[in-house]
GROMACS .gro file of C-alpha atoms in nm:
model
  300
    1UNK     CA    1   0.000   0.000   0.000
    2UNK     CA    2   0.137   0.349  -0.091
    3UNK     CA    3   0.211   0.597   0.163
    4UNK     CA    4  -0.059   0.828   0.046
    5UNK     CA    5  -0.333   0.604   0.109
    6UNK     CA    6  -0.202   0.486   0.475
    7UNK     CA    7  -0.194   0.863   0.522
    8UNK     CA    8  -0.561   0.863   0.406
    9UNK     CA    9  -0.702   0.588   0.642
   10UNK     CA   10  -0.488   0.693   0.904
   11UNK     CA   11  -0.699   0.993   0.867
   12UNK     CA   12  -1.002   0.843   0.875
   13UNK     CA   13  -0.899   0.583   1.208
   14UNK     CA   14  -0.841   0.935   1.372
   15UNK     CA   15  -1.156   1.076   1.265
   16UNK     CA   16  -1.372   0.775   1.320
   17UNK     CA   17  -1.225   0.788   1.693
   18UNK     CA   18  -1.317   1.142   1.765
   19UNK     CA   19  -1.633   1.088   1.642
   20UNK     CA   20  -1.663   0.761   1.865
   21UNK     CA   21  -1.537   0.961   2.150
   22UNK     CA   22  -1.715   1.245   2.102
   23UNK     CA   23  -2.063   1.026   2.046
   24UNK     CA   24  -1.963   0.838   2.356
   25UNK     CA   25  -1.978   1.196   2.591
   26UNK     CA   26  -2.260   1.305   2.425
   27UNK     CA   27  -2.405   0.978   2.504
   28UNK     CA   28  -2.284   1.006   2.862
   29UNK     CA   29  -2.419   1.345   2.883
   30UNK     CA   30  -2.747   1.221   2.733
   31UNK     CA   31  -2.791   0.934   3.047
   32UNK     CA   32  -2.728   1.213   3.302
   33UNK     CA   33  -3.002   1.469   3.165
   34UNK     CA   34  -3.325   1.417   3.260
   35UNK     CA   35  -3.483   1.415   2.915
   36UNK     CA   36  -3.196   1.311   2.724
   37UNK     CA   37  -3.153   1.622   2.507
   38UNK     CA   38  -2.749   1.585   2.475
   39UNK     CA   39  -2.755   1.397   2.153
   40UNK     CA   40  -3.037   1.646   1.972
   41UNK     CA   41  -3.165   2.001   1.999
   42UNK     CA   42  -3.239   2.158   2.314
   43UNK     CA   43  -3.598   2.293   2.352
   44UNK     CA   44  -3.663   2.555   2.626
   45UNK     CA   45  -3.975   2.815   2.706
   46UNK     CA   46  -3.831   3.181   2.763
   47UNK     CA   47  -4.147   3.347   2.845
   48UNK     CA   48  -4.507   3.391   2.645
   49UNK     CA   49  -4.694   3.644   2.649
   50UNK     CA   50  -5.066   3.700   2.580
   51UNK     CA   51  -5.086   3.890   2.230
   52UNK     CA   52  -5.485   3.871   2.188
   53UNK     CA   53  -5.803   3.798   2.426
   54UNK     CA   54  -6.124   3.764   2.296
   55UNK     CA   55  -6.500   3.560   2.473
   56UNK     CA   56  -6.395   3.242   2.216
   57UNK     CA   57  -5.987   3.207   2.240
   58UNK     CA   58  -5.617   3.354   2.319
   59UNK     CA   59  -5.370   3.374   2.112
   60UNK     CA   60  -5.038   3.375   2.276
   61UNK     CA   61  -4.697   3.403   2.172
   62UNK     CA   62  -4.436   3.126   2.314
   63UNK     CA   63  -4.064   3.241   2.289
   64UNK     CA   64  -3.887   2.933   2.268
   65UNK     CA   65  -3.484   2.895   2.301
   66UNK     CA   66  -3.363   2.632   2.088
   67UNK     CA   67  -2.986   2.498   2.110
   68UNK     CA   68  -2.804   2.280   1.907
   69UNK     CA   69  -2.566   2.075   2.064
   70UNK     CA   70  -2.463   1.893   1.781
   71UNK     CA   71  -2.090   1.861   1.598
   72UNK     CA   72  -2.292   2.011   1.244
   73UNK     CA   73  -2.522   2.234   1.174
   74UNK     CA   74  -2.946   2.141   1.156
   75UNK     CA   75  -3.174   2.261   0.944
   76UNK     CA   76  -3.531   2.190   1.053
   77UNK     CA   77  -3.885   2.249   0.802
   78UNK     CA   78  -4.037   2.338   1.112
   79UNK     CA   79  -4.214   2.186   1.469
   80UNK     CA   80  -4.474   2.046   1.533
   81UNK     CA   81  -4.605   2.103   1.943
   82UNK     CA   82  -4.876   2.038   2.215
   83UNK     CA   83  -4.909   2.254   2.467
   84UNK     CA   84  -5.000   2.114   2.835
   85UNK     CA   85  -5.058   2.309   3.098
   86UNK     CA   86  -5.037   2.056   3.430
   87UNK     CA   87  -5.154   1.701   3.235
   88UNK     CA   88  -5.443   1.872   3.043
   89UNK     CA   89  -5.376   1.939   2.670
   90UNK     CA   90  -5.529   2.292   2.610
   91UNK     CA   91  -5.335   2.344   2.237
   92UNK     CA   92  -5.181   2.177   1.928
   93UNK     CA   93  -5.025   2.393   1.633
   94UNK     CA   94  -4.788   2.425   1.444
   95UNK     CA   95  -4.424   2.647   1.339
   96UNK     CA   96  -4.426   2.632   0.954
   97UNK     CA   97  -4.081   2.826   0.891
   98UNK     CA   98  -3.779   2.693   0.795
   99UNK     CA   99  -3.548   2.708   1.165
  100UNK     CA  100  -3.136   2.666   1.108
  101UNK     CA  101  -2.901   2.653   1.437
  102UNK     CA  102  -2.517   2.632   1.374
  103UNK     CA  103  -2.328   2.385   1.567
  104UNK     CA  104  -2.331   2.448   1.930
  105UNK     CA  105  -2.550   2.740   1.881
  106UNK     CA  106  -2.890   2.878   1.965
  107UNK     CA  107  -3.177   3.045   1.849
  108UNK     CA  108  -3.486   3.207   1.963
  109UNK     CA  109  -3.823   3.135   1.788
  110UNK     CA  110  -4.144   3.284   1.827
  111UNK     CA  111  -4.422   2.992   1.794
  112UNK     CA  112  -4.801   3.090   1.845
  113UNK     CA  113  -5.061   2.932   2.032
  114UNK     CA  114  -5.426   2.952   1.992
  115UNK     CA  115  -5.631   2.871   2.337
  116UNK     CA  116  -6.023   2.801   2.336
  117UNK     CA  117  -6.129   2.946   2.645
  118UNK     CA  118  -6.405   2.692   2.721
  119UNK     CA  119  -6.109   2.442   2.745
  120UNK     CA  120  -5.879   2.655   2.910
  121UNK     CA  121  -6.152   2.769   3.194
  122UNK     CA  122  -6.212   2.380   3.270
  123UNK     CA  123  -5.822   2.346   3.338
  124UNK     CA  124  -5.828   2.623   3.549
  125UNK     CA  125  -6.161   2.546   3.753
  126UNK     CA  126  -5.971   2.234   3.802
  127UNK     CA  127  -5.686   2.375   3.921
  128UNK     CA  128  -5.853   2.667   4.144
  129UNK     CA  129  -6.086   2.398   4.303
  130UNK     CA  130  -5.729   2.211   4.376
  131UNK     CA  131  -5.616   2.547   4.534
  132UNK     CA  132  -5.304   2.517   4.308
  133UNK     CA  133  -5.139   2.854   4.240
  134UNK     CA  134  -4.862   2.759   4.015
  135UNK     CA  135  -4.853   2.468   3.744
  136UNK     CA  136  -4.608   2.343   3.489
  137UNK     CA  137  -4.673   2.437   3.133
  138UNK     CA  138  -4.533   2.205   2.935
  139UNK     CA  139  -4.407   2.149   2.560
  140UNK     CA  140  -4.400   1.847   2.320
  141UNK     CA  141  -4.227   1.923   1.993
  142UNK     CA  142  -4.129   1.712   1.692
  143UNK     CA  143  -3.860   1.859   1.474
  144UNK     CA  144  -3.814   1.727   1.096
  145UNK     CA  145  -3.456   1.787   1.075
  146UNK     CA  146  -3.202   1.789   0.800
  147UNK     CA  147  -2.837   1.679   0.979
  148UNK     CA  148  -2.566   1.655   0.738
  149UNK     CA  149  -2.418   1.344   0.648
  150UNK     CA  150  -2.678   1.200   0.894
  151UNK     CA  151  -2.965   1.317   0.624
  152UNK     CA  152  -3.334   1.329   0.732
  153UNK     CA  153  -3.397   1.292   1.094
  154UNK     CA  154  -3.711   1.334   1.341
  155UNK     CA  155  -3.653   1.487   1.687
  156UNK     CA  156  -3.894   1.477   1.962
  157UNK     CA  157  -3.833   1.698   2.243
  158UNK     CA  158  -4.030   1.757   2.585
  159UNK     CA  159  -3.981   2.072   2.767
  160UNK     CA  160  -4.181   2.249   3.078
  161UNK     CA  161  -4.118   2.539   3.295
  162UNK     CA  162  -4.319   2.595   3.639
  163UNK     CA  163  -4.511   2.909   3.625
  164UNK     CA  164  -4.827   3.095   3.795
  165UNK     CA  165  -5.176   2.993   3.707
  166UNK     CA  166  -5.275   3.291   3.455
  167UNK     CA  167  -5.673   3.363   3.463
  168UNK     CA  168  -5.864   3.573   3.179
  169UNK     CA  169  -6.066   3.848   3.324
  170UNK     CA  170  -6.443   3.778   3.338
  171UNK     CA  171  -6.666   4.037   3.279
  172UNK     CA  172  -6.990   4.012   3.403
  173UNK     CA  173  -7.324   4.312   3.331
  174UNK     CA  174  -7.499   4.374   3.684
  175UNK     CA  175  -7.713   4.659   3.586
  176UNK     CA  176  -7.841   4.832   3.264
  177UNK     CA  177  -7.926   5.155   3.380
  178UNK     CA  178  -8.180   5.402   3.164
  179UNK     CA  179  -8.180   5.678   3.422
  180UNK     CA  180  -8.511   5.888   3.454
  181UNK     CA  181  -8.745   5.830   3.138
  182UNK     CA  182  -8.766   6.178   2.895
  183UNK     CA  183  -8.769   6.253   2.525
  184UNK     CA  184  -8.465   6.436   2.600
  185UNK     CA  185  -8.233   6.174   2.792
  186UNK     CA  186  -7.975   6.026   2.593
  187UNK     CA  187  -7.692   5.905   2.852
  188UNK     CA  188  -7.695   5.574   3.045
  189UNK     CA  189  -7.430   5.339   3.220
  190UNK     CA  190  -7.331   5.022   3.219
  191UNK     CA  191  -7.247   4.842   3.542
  192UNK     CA  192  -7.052   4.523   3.542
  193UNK     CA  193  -6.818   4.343   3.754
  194UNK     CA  194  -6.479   4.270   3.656
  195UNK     CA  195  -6.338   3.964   3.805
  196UNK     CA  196  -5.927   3.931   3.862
  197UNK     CA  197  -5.830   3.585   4.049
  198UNK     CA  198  -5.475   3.612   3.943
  199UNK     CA  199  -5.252   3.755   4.231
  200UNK     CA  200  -5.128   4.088   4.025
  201UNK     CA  201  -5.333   4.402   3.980
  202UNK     CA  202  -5.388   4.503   3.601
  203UNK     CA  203  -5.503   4.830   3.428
  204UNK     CA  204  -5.812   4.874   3.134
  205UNK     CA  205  -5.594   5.085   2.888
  206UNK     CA  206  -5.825   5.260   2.583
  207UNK     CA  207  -6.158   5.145   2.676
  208UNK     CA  208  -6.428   5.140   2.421
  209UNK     CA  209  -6.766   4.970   2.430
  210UNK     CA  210  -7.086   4.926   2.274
  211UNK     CA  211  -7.467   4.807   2.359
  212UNK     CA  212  -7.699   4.658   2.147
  213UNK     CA  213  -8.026   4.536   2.236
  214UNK     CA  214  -8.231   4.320   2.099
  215UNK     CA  215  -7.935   4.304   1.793
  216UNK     CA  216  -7.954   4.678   1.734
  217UNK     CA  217  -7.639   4.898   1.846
  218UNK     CA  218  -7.788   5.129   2.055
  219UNK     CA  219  -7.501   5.324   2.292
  220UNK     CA  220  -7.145   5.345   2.281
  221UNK     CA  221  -6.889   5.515   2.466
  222UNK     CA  222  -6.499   5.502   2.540
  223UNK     CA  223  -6.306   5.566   2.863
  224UNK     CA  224  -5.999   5.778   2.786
  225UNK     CA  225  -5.881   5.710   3.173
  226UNK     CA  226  -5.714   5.378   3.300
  227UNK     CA  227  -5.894   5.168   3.471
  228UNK     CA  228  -5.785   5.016   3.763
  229UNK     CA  229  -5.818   4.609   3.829
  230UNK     CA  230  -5.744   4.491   4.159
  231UNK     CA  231  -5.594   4.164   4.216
  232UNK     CA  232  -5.745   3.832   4.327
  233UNK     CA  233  -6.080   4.085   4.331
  234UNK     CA  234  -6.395   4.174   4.227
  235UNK     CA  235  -6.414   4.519   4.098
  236UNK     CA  236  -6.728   4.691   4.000
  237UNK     CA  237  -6.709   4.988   3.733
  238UNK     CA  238  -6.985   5.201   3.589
  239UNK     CA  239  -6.917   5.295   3.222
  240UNK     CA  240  -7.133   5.572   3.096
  241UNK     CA  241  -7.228   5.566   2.731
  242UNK     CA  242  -7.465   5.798   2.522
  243UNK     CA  243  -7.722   5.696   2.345
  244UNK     CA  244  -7.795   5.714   1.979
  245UNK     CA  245  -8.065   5.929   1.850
  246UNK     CA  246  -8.419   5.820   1.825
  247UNK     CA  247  -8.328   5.485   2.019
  248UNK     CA  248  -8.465   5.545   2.382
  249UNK     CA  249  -8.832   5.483   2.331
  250UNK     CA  250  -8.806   5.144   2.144
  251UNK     CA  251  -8.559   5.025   2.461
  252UNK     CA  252  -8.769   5.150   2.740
  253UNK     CA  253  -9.076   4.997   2.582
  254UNK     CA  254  -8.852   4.620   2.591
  255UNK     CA  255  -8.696   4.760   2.955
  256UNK     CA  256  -9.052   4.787   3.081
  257UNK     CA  257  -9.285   4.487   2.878
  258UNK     CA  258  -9.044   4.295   2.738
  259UNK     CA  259  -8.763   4.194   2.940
  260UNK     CA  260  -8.784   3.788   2.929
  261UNK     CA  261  -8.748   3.771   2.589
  262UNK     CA  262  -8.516   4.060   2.483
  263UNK     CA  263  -8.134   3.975   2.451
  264UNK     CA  264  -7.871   4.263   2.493
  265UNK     CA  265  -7.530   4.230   2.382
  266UNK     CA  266  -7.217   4.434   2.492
  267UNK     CA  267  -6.869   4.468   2.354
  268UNK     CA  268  -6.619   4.565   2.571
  269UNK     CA  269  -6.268   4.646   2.391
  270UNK     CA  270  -5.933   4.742   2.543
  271UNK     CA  271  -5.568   4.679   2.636
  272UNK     CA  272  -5.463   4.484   2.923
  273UNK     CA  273  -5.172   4.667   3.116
  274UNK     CA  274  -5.010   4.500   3.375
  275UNK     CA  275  -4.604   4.487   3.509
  276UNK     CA  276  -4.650   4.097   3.458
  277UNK     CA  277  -4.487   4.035   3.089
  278UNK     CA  278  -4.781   3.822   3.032
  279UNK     CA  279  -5.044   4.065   3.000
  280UNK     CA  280  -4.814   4.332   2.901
  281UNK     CA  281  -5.017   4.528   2.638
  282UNK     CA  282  -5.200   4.267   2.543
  283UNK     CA  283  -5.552   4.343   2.368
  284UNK     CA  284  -5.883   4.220   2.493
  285UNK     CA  285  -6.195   4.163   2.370
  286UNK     CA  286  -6.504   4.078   2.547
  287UNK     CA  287  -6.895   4.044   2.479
  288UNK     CA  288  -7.117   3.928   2.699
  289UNK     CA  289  -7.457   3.844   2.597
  290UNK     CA  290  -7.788   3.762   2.813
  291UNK     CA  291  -8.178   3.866   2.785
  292UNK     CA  292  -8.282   4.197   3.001
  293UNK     CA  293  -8.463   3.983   3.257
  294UNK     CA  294  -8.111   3.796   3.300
  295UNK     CA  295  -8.012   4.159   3.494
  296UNK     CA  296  -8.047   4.244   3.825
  297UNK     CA  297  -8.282   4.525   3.650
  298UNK     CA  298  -8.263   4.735   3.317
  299UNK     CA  299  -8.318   5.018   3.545
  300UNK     CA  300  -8.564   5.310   3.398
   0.00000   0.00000   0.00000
């Protein structure tokens, strides 16, 4: 054999032997982690943050720190994930963009979650009635992944991080209130109770809100001041909206003969302020929906 070609596979032996060696503390590494994540990428929850509330769903934004600790570079189509929060699934979606970490590198992605509320608020009646204040939200992902040499590869990787039990506000109408009948009276207010269980005061930021009864839009208003919340609290708030033109007659008629079977509708729209990063900004959207007689009175 020439001298070239012991050269070659002497090459190679040495190669073959760091890779061995370097597979073999990897693989070591891999035994000592609690979910194994030595010999393929690293998933981890940064934060998320609520980016949209409305009375169906909320969308969320997960930030999600993904490392490679691999000798070569991955590129991955994109990840597939639930989302638990304590054992209950509450989402499944999907991260469609192409994701590339260089070796022994990270990334941060920004995945989205859409929550139904009716499943969500079952998790958390759960939990409340469990008098649990903090849970584990947890992550299962499946990467498609293109390694080189090692070609097409599928990744699944569990993650979770232990945070507080977040509620959605619940907004609830306690009075519709006409004030005294007249031709002339075109102002009314809204009284509702806003309900906070989660153990940090937040702030209604650029309030608007609208009433309809019986499916016609008949008052709107906005409240250009904040609004304070107060934690783990009920707090009532009156919002005073004007009436449109030519309306009040038709509503005090249903108000005074007609309660039982006339439903009322109101929109409440704002921004959620709060110094948690969850609710930081984030906007919500509320109707809630009943007949008059549902009230504790459509006051005239």
């Amino acid at each position: 054999m020439r001298k070239g070609s012991w050269i070659v596979v002497g090459l190679l032996l040495i190669g073959l032997g760091g890779a061995y060696f370097w597979y073999q503390k990897q693989k070591n590494r891999a035994d000592d982690e609690p979910y194994g994540t030595a010999l393929k990428p690293r998933l981890e929850m940064s934060s998320f943050e609520f980016t949209n509330i409305t009375s169906e769903r909320a969308d969320m934004t997960m930030k999600m720190l993904i490392d490679n600790p691999l000798p070569v570079a991955f590129k991955a189509k994109g990840v597939d994930y639930k989302v638990y929060i304590g054992d209950a699934l509450v989402a499944e979606d999907a991260y469609r963009k192409t994701i590339q970490v260089e070796s022994d590198d990270s990334t941060l992605v920004q995945m989205p979650v859409k929550v139904y509320l009716k499943k969500m608020t079952e998790v958390l009646k759960t939990l409340e009635n469990k008098g649990v204040d903090s849970v584990d939200y947890r992550i299962q992902s499946t990467f498609d992944m293109d390694v080189p040499i090692m070609g097409e590869r599928t990744f699944s990787v569990n993650t979770s991080k232990k945070l507080p039990v977040y509620y959605i506000p619940k907004v609830k109408i306690e009075e519709i209130d006409l004030g005294k009948l007249g031709l002339k009276r075109t102002d009314l207010a809204v009284k509702v109770d806003i309900t906070n269980k989660n153990q940090f005061p937040f702030k209604f930021r650029d309030t608007k809100y609208t009433v309809s009864i019986d499916g016609e839009v008949i008052a709107e208003g906005t409240q250009s001041d904040d609004i304070r919340i107060a934690k783990d609290a009920v707090t009532p708030v009156v919002f005073p909206v004007t009436m449109r033109p030519n309306k009040l007659d038709n509503v005090v008629w249903k108000a005074l003969f007609e309660k039982k079977n006339t439903p009322y509708e109101v929109i409440l729209d704002c921004k959620l302020i709060s110094e948690d990063n969850s609710f930081k900004n984030s906007p919500f959207k509320t109707r809630i929906s009943g007949t008059l007689e549902d009230l504790k009175g459509a006051k005239k």
